[in-house]
């Protein structure tokens, strides 16, 4: 067992974990942040995507102990106002809803975290960059058509 | 107005609640030991070491399920077999007792304090097997001398169906000027919803009640199957479900794991949760399609269709899944001759057992099997007879003036204007501009092809009426209960918008509960594109029932006869006066209190509807790499009236890309010698990605159906029913100039490149399924 201390959505936390425990398990099981989803066991689907120190990371592919001392942001921490009744959403969340870029919603948190990261590095992506940027995230419902649309809309909002 | 769904906020903020998100105090975790071979006798199972592992609470085997009185998982045939024959039912245990019949079949269930501890204990179990010979394809299963899977099913054929008139067909073929035939294989695929299946069960020893949290498409069917398997009385089985991360037909049936988890909860006296890994999903979710077929069409000298004859051989896997026979036969029976005037047709469907995962529904559920067969056969006929494929179709389409149409096997289509749908699609796709686009592609060294499909499908009629219930809360909120479960179909929004429009209330007043065990309703799971005509019709009745109650109350409030009260835009008014009271006011005054006067349960019963469409696909192939790129895709659909066109377009996008996934790469492959599953992860199984479909145009040509009050036909599956044939017709059209005459899905780069090479070198022109 090891003790891991990290910041999650702006809050300092400390948990005891087995060495083999994944970051995704800490988020979901220890901290109850179930917005980070698990869709595969081979690092393909991207449902578990979070930000670690501002970079896009698949939390199923990082050991919790590797996240020692880092600053983690999950889907629950993305919107500027955290309280559930607040109307504020992050522009990517807003665009996903307005463009109907989600159906069952299971891929959505990971997809949104990946897109938020993509737009940080590439504020004005073209189609190819979007397609490349989404390569690590799968959606079975939408056919990606409206997801690509949402990325473009969010990019415009965020540049304004 | 900007689009948004009522369910969106929860999903985009991570607040959705899927099975793996539920937690209860004292909860334990389960893991399964699965068969690591395809066909073997179980000699012994040693669970002692596992039992002694830290944190292990229970190790459950077939001995325990037998002691609990568990029975075979249920299965049935929707219609009698040929000559009135019955389905031969294989015994399917929850945990394998004597024999395992596919890789991934559950053998032992371990419960421990953590999921990791349960998994560790699974690895400490030792099973000794004695291998038996395996049979991995339907063709091999029905061959003489094939290994036998079940004593009750000699020859491995569970049932044979026939629909249509074989004698009339034989006579038509006798006198035909032309006969064209085509062998096709519709390959096995894995539906792969993004949420892996899971189950959490709680047992209350005082009452005997079980609360079962599962991924479900609707509680009624699932509860009935759990009751049939476990023998626990219906009133003690309560299914709880909130958000479900995709289903596509795979979340309809009660998987054996669910019954095992119920037993685990009782034996350990604790809530027990199990969530499948993606590897387990690949090994144990129902697979789909897997159909070998032969189609023949007889034509007269002018190209009029005289008869269709189809033979289907279905790989059903090692057991018959509850929905397996439905998927295999009902769509073929309902749309045997597609959109065509054909005087005679017959189809024969045989269900064969193999050492693989049981087969059931996946998006389309048989619809893309018959549409693929018919539409590829029509293109084959056009090619062989030298008739333009559009012209051949046009010559044979059922004209709108012939509606309602009695189909060749005695069923019927209620409405549709197939020629208009075709024309609109050709126009939007710029069919006539294709030659120039092909010339331009060929100047770049690429092969370009265009293809179309004119198709029809039947939506699910439903096994029972659809009941809905409205409960009026104390804070103005109105909770709607229904069975048909949303796993992405936007029910929350669609239902609320439908009711809001009729009742003149804001849609935000409505919330939806699908899987609330406190409210037991009759109804059908989501499937067969039926929810809007089934539940939607019931909601329309519900709204009328609420208005009728309101009218009585308004009459009292306004001191008028109820016959004199009209309702418009949320307001009751004495006709011809300005004396009025709003529904909202009446709800405020009367909905509360012990009588709950506005609480209402209503129901409707609808039959099948017949969505139809014309899809046109245009592809380009780079012959140097074999990569197929979908350059344009035009879908024109008659789904009847559309309630929310954005949601409808979303359903079309998803289904078309799922079709593109099967056409371009998805293929569930077992090793033919060992029965091991070779495509068991997202690294091996080619899921469609964002890059797959360019230039997607979705349009509609609605012909409202008279068969339900809303005039809706259904949109869940048309995308895939159209895209399999349209895309493959386009790909073959691109390949014909280099000499390829036949191609089975999937059109992976390697297979396409191989086909081009073989055709050019004169080695072979037909590229059939391996
Ligand atoms: S769960 Fe992390 S990539 Fe699939
Ligand atoms: S919305 Fe269902 S997987 Fe993406």
mmCIF file with all atom_site columns, C-alpha atoms in Angstrom, chain A residues 18 20-21 28-29 34-42 44-45 47 75-76 78-79 81 83-89 92-94 96-100 102-109 112 128 130-131 134-146 148-149, chain B residues 2-5 7-9 11-16 18 20-21 23 29 116-117 120 190-196 244-246 248 273 277-280 362-363 487-490 646-647 650-651 653-655 657-658 666 681-683 685 687-691 694 696:
data_model
loop_
_atom_site.group_PDB
_atom_site.id
_atom_site.type_symbol
_atom_site.label_atom_id
_atom_site.label_alt_id
_atom_site.label_comp_id
_atom_site.label_asym_id
_atom_site.label_entity_id
_atom_site.label_seq_id
_atom_site.pdbx_PDB_ins_code
_atom_site.Cartn_x
_atom_site.Cartn_y
_atom_site.Cartn_z
_atom_site.occupancy
_atom_site.B_iso_or_equiv
_atom_site.pdbx_formal_charge
_atom_site.auth_seq_id
_atom_site.auth_comp_id
_atom_site.auth_asym_id
_atom_site.auth_atom_id
_atom_site.pdbx_PDB_model_num
ATOM 1   C CA . UNK A 1 18  ? -2.344  -0.703  -3.676  1.00 0.00 ? 18  UNK A CA 1
ATOM 2   C CA . UNK A 1 20  ? -1.325  -1.579  -8.901  1.00 0.00 ? 20  UNK A CA 1
ATOM 3   C CA . UNK A 1 21  ? -4.319  0.757   -8.437  1.00 0.00 ? 21  UNK A CA 1
ATOM 4   C CA . UNK A 1 28  ? -14.281 6.559   -9.333  1.00 0.00 ? 28  UNK A CA 1
ATOM 5   C CA . UNK A 1 29  ? -14.079 4.330   -6.281  1.00 0.00 ? 29  UNK A CA 1
ATOM 6   C CA . UNK A 1 34  ? -18.116 8.573   -11.382 1.00 0.00 ? 34  UNK A CA 1
ATOM 7   C CA . UNK A 1 35  ? -18.226 10.964  -14.334 1.00 0.00 ? 35  UNK A CA 1
ATOM 8   C CA . UNK A 1 36  ? -14.938 9.410   -15.431 1.00 0.00 ? 36  UNK A CA 1
ATOM 9   C CA . UNK A 1 37  ? -16.089 6.248   -17.192 1.00 0.00 ? 37  UNK A CA 1
ATOM 10  C CA . UNK A 1 38  ? -14.406 2.941   -17.979 1.00 0.00 ? 38  UNK A CA 1
ATOM 11  C CA . UNK A 1 39  ? -15.194 1.593   -21.429 1.00 0.00 ? 39  UNK A CA 1
ATOM 12  C CA . UNK A 1 40  ? -12.294 -0.733  -22.166 1.00 0.00 ? 40  UNK A CA 1
ATOM 13  C CA . UNK A 1 41  ? -9.212  -2.446  -20.815 1.00 0.00 ? 41  UNK A CA 1
ATOM 14  C CA . UNK A 1 42  ? -6.765  -1.651  -23.594 1.00 0.00 ? 42  UNK A CA 1
ATOM 15  C CA . UNK A 1 44  ? -8.586  2.539   -26.716 1.00 0.00 ? 44  UNK A CA 1
ATOM 16  C CA . UNK A 1 45  ? -11.934 4.083   -25.904 1.00 0.00 ? 45  UNK A CA 1
ATOM 17  C CA . UNK A 1 47  ? -14.135 7.223   -21.830 1.00 0.00 ? 47  UNK A CA 1
ATOM 18  C CA . UNK A 1 75  ? -15.414 16.201  -15.983 1.00 0.00 ? 75  UNK A CA 1
ATOM 19  C CA . UNK A 1 76  ? -16.959 17.190  -12.651 1.00 0.00 ? 76  UNK A CA 1
ATOM 20  C CA . UNK A 1 78  ? -14.608 21.367  -15.901 1.00 0.00 ? 78  UNK A CA 1
ATOM 21  C CA . UNK A 1 79  ? -17.559 23.727  -15.680 1.00 0.00 ? 79  UNK A CA 1
ATOM 22  C CA . UNK A 1 81  ? -19.415 26.803  -11.607 1.00 0.00 ? 81  UNK A CA 1
ATOM 23  C CA . UNK A 1 83  ? -22.777 23.553  -8.212  1.00 0.00 ? 83  UNK A CA 1
ATOM 24  C CA . UNK A 1 84  ? -25.242 21.396  -10.039 1.00 0.00 ? 84  UNK A CA 1
ATOM 25  C CA . UNK A 1 85  ? -27.946 24.040  -10.275 1.00 0.00 ? 85  UNK A CA 1
ATOM 26  C CA . UNK A 1 86  ? -25.630 26.690  -11.749 1.00 0.00 ? 86  UNK A CA 1
ATOM 27  C CA . UNK A 1 87  ? -26.374 27.311  -15.391 1.00 0.00 ? 87  UNK A CA 1
ATOM 28  C CA . UNK A 1 88  ? -22.755 27.692  -16.386 1.00 0.00 ? 88  UNK A CA 1
ATOM 29  C CA . UNK A 1 89  ? -21.173 25.102  -18.580 1.00 0.00 ? 89  UNK A CA 1
ATOM 30  C CA . UNK A 1 92  ? -17.226 22.441  -24.927 1.00 0.00 ? 92  UNK A CA 1
ATOM 31  C CA . UNK A 1 93  ? -20.022 21.097  -22.727 1.00 0.00 ? 93  UNK A CA 1
ATOM 32  C CA . UNK A 1 94  ? -22.347 23.755  -24.109 1.00 0.00 ? 94  UNK A CA 1
ATOM 33  C CA . UNK A 1 96  ? -21.909 19.203  -27.191 1.00 0.00 ? 96  UNK A CA 1
ATOM 34  C CA . UNK A 1 97  ? -25.426 19.814  -25.957 1.00 0.00 ? 97  UNK A CA 1
ATOM 35  C CA . UNK A 1 98  ? -26.343 22.372  -28.619 1.00 0.00 ? 98  UNK A CA 1
ATOM 36  C CA . UNK A 1 99  ? -24.959 20.281  -31.491 1.00 0.00 ? 99  UNK A CA 1
ATOM 37  C CA . UNK A 1 100 ? -26.578 17.043  -30.237 1.00 0.00 ? 100 UNK A CA 1
ATOM 38  C CA . UNK A 1 102 ? -24.217 12.966  -27.396 1.00 0.00 ? 102 UNK A CA 1
ATOM 39  C CA . UNK A 1 103 ? -26.854 10.289  -27.245 1.00 0.00 ? 103 UNK A CA 1
ATOM 40  C CA . UNK A 1 104 ? -26.357 7.753   -24.437 1.00 0.00 ? 104 UNK A CA 1
ATOM 41  C CA . UNK A 1 105 ? -23.781 10.022  -22.827 1.00 0.00 ? 105 UNK A CA 1
ATOM 42  C CA . UNK A 1 106 ? -21.350 7.287   -21.861 1.00 0.00 ? 106 UNK A CA 1
ATOM 43  C CA . UNK A 1 107 ? -18.469 8.462   -24.040 1.00 0.00 ? 107 UNK A CA 1
ATOM 44  C CA . UNK A 1 108 ? -19.321 12.088  -23.398 1.00 0.00 ? 108 UNK A CA 1
ATOM 45  C CA . UNK A 1 109 ? -17.247 13.009  -20.336 1.00 0.00 ? 109 UNK A CA 1
ATOM 46  C CA . UNK A 1 112 ? -15.413 16.500  -23.703 1.00 0.00 ? 112 UNK A CA 1
ATOM 47  C CA . UNK A 1 128 ? -8.093  16.682  -40.187 1.00 0.00 ? 128 UNK A CA 1
ATOM 48  C CA . UNK A 1 130 ? -10.222 17.286  -35.238 1.00 0.00 ? 130 UNK A CA 1
ATOM 49  C CA . UNK A 1 131 ? -10.347 13.756  -36.612 1.00 0.00 ? 131 UNK A CA 1
ATOM 50  C CA . UNK A 1 134 ? -10.477 12.374  -31.562 1.00 0.00 ? 134 UNK A CA 1
ATOM 51  C CA . UNK A 1 135 ? -8.612  9.247   -32.599 1.00 0.00 ? 135 UNK A CA 1
ATOM 52  C CA . UNK A 1 136 ? -8.299  8.067   -29.018 1.00 0.00 ? 136 UNK A CA 1
ATOM 53  C CA . UNK A 1 137 ? -11.991 8.427   -28.206 1.00 0.00 ? 137 UNK A CA 1
ATOM 54  C CA . UNK A 1 138 ? -14.786 6.154   -29.347 1.00 0.00 ? 138 UNK A CA 1
ATOM 55  C CA . UNK A 1 139 ? -18.477 6.872   -29.592 1.00 0.00 ? 139 UNK A CA 1
ATOM 56  C CA . UNK A 1 140 ? -20.868 4.136   -30.693 1.00 0.00 ? 140 UNK A CA 1
ATOM 57  C CA . UNK A 1 141 ? -23.993 6.302   -30.838 1.00 0.00 ? 141 UNK A CA 1
ATOM 58  C CA . UNK A 1 142 ? -23.452 9.511   -32.773 1.00 0.00 ? 142 UNK A CA 1
ATOM 59  C CA . UNK A 1 143 ? -21.382 8.460   -35.770 1.00 0.00 ? 143 UNK A CA 1
ATOM 60  C CA . UNK A 1 144 ? -19.129 11.380  -34.739 1.00 0.00 ? 144 UNK A CA 1
ATOM 61  C CA . UNK A 1 145 ? -20.874 13.727  -37.170 1.00 0.00 ? 145 UNK A CA 1
ATOM 62  C CA . UNK A 1 146 ? -22.243 16.028  -34.491 1.00 0.00 ? 146 UNK A CA 1
ATOM 63  C CA . UNK A 1 148 ? -17.032 17.168  -35.090 1.00 0.00 ? 148 UNK A CA 1
ATOM 64  C CA . UNK A 1 149 ? -19.617 19.937  -35.392 1.00 0.00 ? 149 UNK A CA 1
ATOM 65  C CA . UNK B 2 2   ? -30.784 26.472  -29.708 1.00 0.00 ? 2   UNK B CA 1
ATOM 66  C CA . UNK B 2 3   ? -31.111 22.740  -29.470 1.00 0.00 ? 3   UNK B CA 1
ATOM 67  C CA . UNK B 2 4   ? -30.582 20.948  -26.195 1.00 0.00 ? 4   UNK B CA 1
ATOM 68  C CA . UNK B 2 5   ? -31.971 17.837  -24.577 1.00 0.00 ? 5   UNK B CA 1
ATOM 69  C CA . UNK B 2 7   ? -30.871 14.755  -20.333 1.00 0.00 ? 7   UNK B CA 1
ATOM 70  C CA . UNK B 2 8   ? -27.825 16.612  -21.611 1.00 0.00 ? 8   UNK B CA 1
ATOM 71  C CA . UNK B 2 9   ? -26.852 18.614  -18.552 1.00 0.00 ? 9   UNK B CA 1
ATOM 72  C CA . UNK B 2 11  ? -24.371 13.773  -19.160 1.00 0.00 ? 11  UNK B CA 1
ATOM 73  C CA . UNK B 2 12  ? -22.045 16.655  -20.018 1.00 0.00 ? 12  UNK B CA 1
ATOM 74  C CA . UNK B 2 13  ? -21.252 17.291  -16.356 1.00 0.00 ? 13  UNK B CA 1
ATOM 75  C CA . UNK B 2 14  ? -20.538 13.648  -15.537 1.00 0.00 ? 14  UNK B CA 1
ATOM 76  C CA . UNK B 2 15  ? -23.651 13.273  -13.400 1.00 0.00 ? 15  UNK B CA 1
ATOM 77  C CA . UNK B 2 16  ? -25.221 10.425  -15.399 1.00 0.00 ? 16  UNK B CA 1
ATOM 78  C CA . UNK B 2 18  ? -24.860 4.058   -15.113 1.00 0.00 ? 18  UNK B CA 1
ATOM 79  C CA . UNK B 2 20  ? -21.094 0.895   -12.412 1.00 0.00 ? 20  UNK B CA 1
ATOM 80  C CA . UNK B 2 21  ? -21.842 4.248   -10.734 1.00 0.00 ? 21  UNK B CA 1
ATOM 81  C CA . UNK B 2 23  ? -22.685 1.955   -4.700  1.00 0.00 ? 23  UNK B CA 1
ATOM 82  C CA . UNK B 2 29  ? -17.735 -7.360  -5.956  1.00 0.00 ? 29  UNK B CA 1
ATOM 83  C CA . UNK B 2 116 ? -9.431  -6.978  -7.757  1.00 0.00 ? 116 UNK B CA 1
ATOM 84  C CA . UNK B 2 117 ? -9.595  -9.548  -4.961  1.00 0.00 ? 117 UNK B CA 1
ATOM 85  C CA . UNK B 2 120 ? -7.293  -12.696 -8.094  1.00 0.00 ? 120 UNK B CA 1
ATOM 86  C CA . UNK B 2 190 ? -20.073 -7.322  -31.956 1.00 0.00 ? 190 UNK B CA 1
ATOM 87  C CA . UNK B 2 191 ? -22.477 -4.507  -31.106 1.00 0.00 ? 191 UNK B CA 1
ATOM 88  C CA . UNK B 2 192 ? -20.105 -2.929  -28.580 1.00 0.00 ? 192 UNK B CA 1
ATOM 89  C CA . UNK B 2 193 ? -22.111 -0.321  -26.682 1.00 0.00 ? 193 UNK B CA 1
ATOM 90  C CA . UNK B 2 194 ? -19.626 1.922   -24.903 1.00 0.00 ? 194 UNK B CA 1
ATOM 91  C CA . UNK B 2 195 ? -20.926 1.018   -21.440 1.00 0.00 ? 195 UNK B CA 1
ATOM 92  C CA . UNK B 2 196 ? -19.785 -2.509  -20.629 1.00 0.00 ? 196 UNK B CA 1
ATOM 93  C CA . UNK B 2 244 ? -27.779 3.045   -19.961 1.00 0.00 ? 244 UNK B CA 1
ATOM 94  C CA . UNK B 2 245 ? -24.734 3.623   -22.121 1.00 0.00 ? 245 UNK B CA 1
ATOM 95  C CA . UNK B 2 246 ? -25.926 2.275   -25.444 1.00 0.00 ? 246 UNK B CA 1
ATOM 96  C CA . UNK B 2 248 ? -28.497 -1.466  -29.930 1.00 0.00 ? 248 UNK B CA 1
ATOM 97  C CA . UNK B 2 273 ? -21.773 -5.648  -8.082  1.00 0.00 ? 273 UNK B CA 1
ATOM 98  C CA . UNK B 2 277 ? -14.299 -5.669  -18.586 1.00 0.00 ? 277 UNK B CA 1
ATOM 99  C CA . UNK B 2 278 ? -14.286 -4.913  -22.299 1.00 0.00 ? 278 UNK B CA 1
ATOM 100 C CA . UNK B 2 279 ? -12.610 -8.297  -22.853 1.00 0.00 ? 279 UNK B CA 1
ATOM 101 C CA . UNK B 2 280 ? -15.548 -9.972  -21.130 1.00 0.00 ? 280 UNK B CA 1
ATOM 102 C CA . UNK B 2 362 ? -27.761 -5.602  -33.085 1.00 0.00 ? 362 UNK B CA 1
ATOM 103 C CA . UNK B 2 363 ? -28.967 -2.354  -34.691 1.00 0.00 ? 363 UNK B CA 1
ATOM 104 C CA . UNK B 2 487 ? -30.130 4.043   -23.900 1.00 0.00 ? 487 UNK B CA 1
ATOM 105 C CA . UNK B 2 488 ? -29.384 7.053   -26.059 1.00 0.00 ? 488 UNK B CA 1
ATOM 106 C CA . UNK B 2 489 ? -32.666 7.632   -27.907 1.00 0.00 ? 489 UNK B CA 1
ATOM 107 C CA . UNK B 2 490 ? -33.489 10.923  -26.130 1.00 0.00 ? 490 UNK B CA 1
ATOM 108 C CA . UNK B 2 646 ? -32.399 16.952  -34.800 1.00 0.00 ? 646 UNK B CA 1
ATOM 109 C CA . UNK B 2 647 ? -32.865 13.806  -32.750 1.00 0.00 ? 647 UNK B CA 1
ATOM 110 C CA . UNK B 2 650 ? -28.747 11.930  -34.830 1.00 0.00 ? 650 UNK B CA 1
ATOM 111 C CA . UNK B 2 651 ? -30.294 8.460   -35.020 1.00 0.00 ? 651 UNK B CA 1
ATOM 112 C CA . UNK B 2 653 ? -25.984 9.439   -38.331 1.00 0.00 ? 653 UNK B CA 1
ATOM 113 C CA . UNK B 2 654 ? -25.339 6.781   -35.714 1.00 0.00 ? 654 UNK B CA 1
ATOM 114 C CA . UNK B 2 655 ? -26.961 3.953   -37.643 1.00 0.00 ? 655 UNK B CA 1
ATOM 115 C CA . UNK B 2 657 ? -21.923 4.918   -39.376 1.00 0.00 ? 657 UNK B CA 1
ATOM 116 C CA . UNK B 2 658 ? -22.605 1.602   -37.646 1.00 0.00 ? 658 UNK B CA 1
ATOM 117 C CA . UNK B 2 666 ? -15.983 -4.778  -38.178 1.00 0.00 ? 666 UNK B CA 1
ATOM 118 C CA . UNK B 2 681 ? -10.397 -6.096  -27.924 1.00 0.00 ? 681 UNK B CA 1
ATOM 119 C CA . UNK B 2 682 ? -10.666 -2.696  -29.543 1.00 0.00 ? 682 UNK B CA 1
ATOM 120 C CA . UNK B 2 683 ? -7.137  -3.314  -30.818 1.00 0.00 ? 683 UNK B CA 1
ATOM 121 C CA . UNK B 2 685 ? -11.943 -5.267  -33.637 1.00 0.00 ? 685 UNK B CA 1
ATOM 122 C CA . UNK B 2 687 ? -14.691 0.127   -34.579 1.00 0.00 ? 687 UNK B CA 1
ATOM 123 C CA . UNK B 2 688 ? -15.654 3.022   -36.857 1.00 0.00 ? 688 UNK B CA 1
ATOM 124 C CA . UNK B 2 689 ? -13.866 6.262   -36.115 1.00 0.00 ? 689 UNK B CA 1
ATOM 125 C CA . UNK B 2 690 ? -14.564 9.926   -36.763 1.00 0.00 ? 690 UNK B CA 1
ATOM 126 C CA . UNK B 2 691 ? -12.993 9.654   -40.183 1.00 0.00 ? 691 UNK B CA 1
ATOM 127 C CA . UNK B 2 694 ? -17.792 12.318  -45.460 1.00 0.00 ? 694 UNK B CA 1
ATOM 128 C CA . UNK B 2 696 ? -23.427 12.972  -45.149 1.00 0.00 ? 696 UNK B CA 1
#
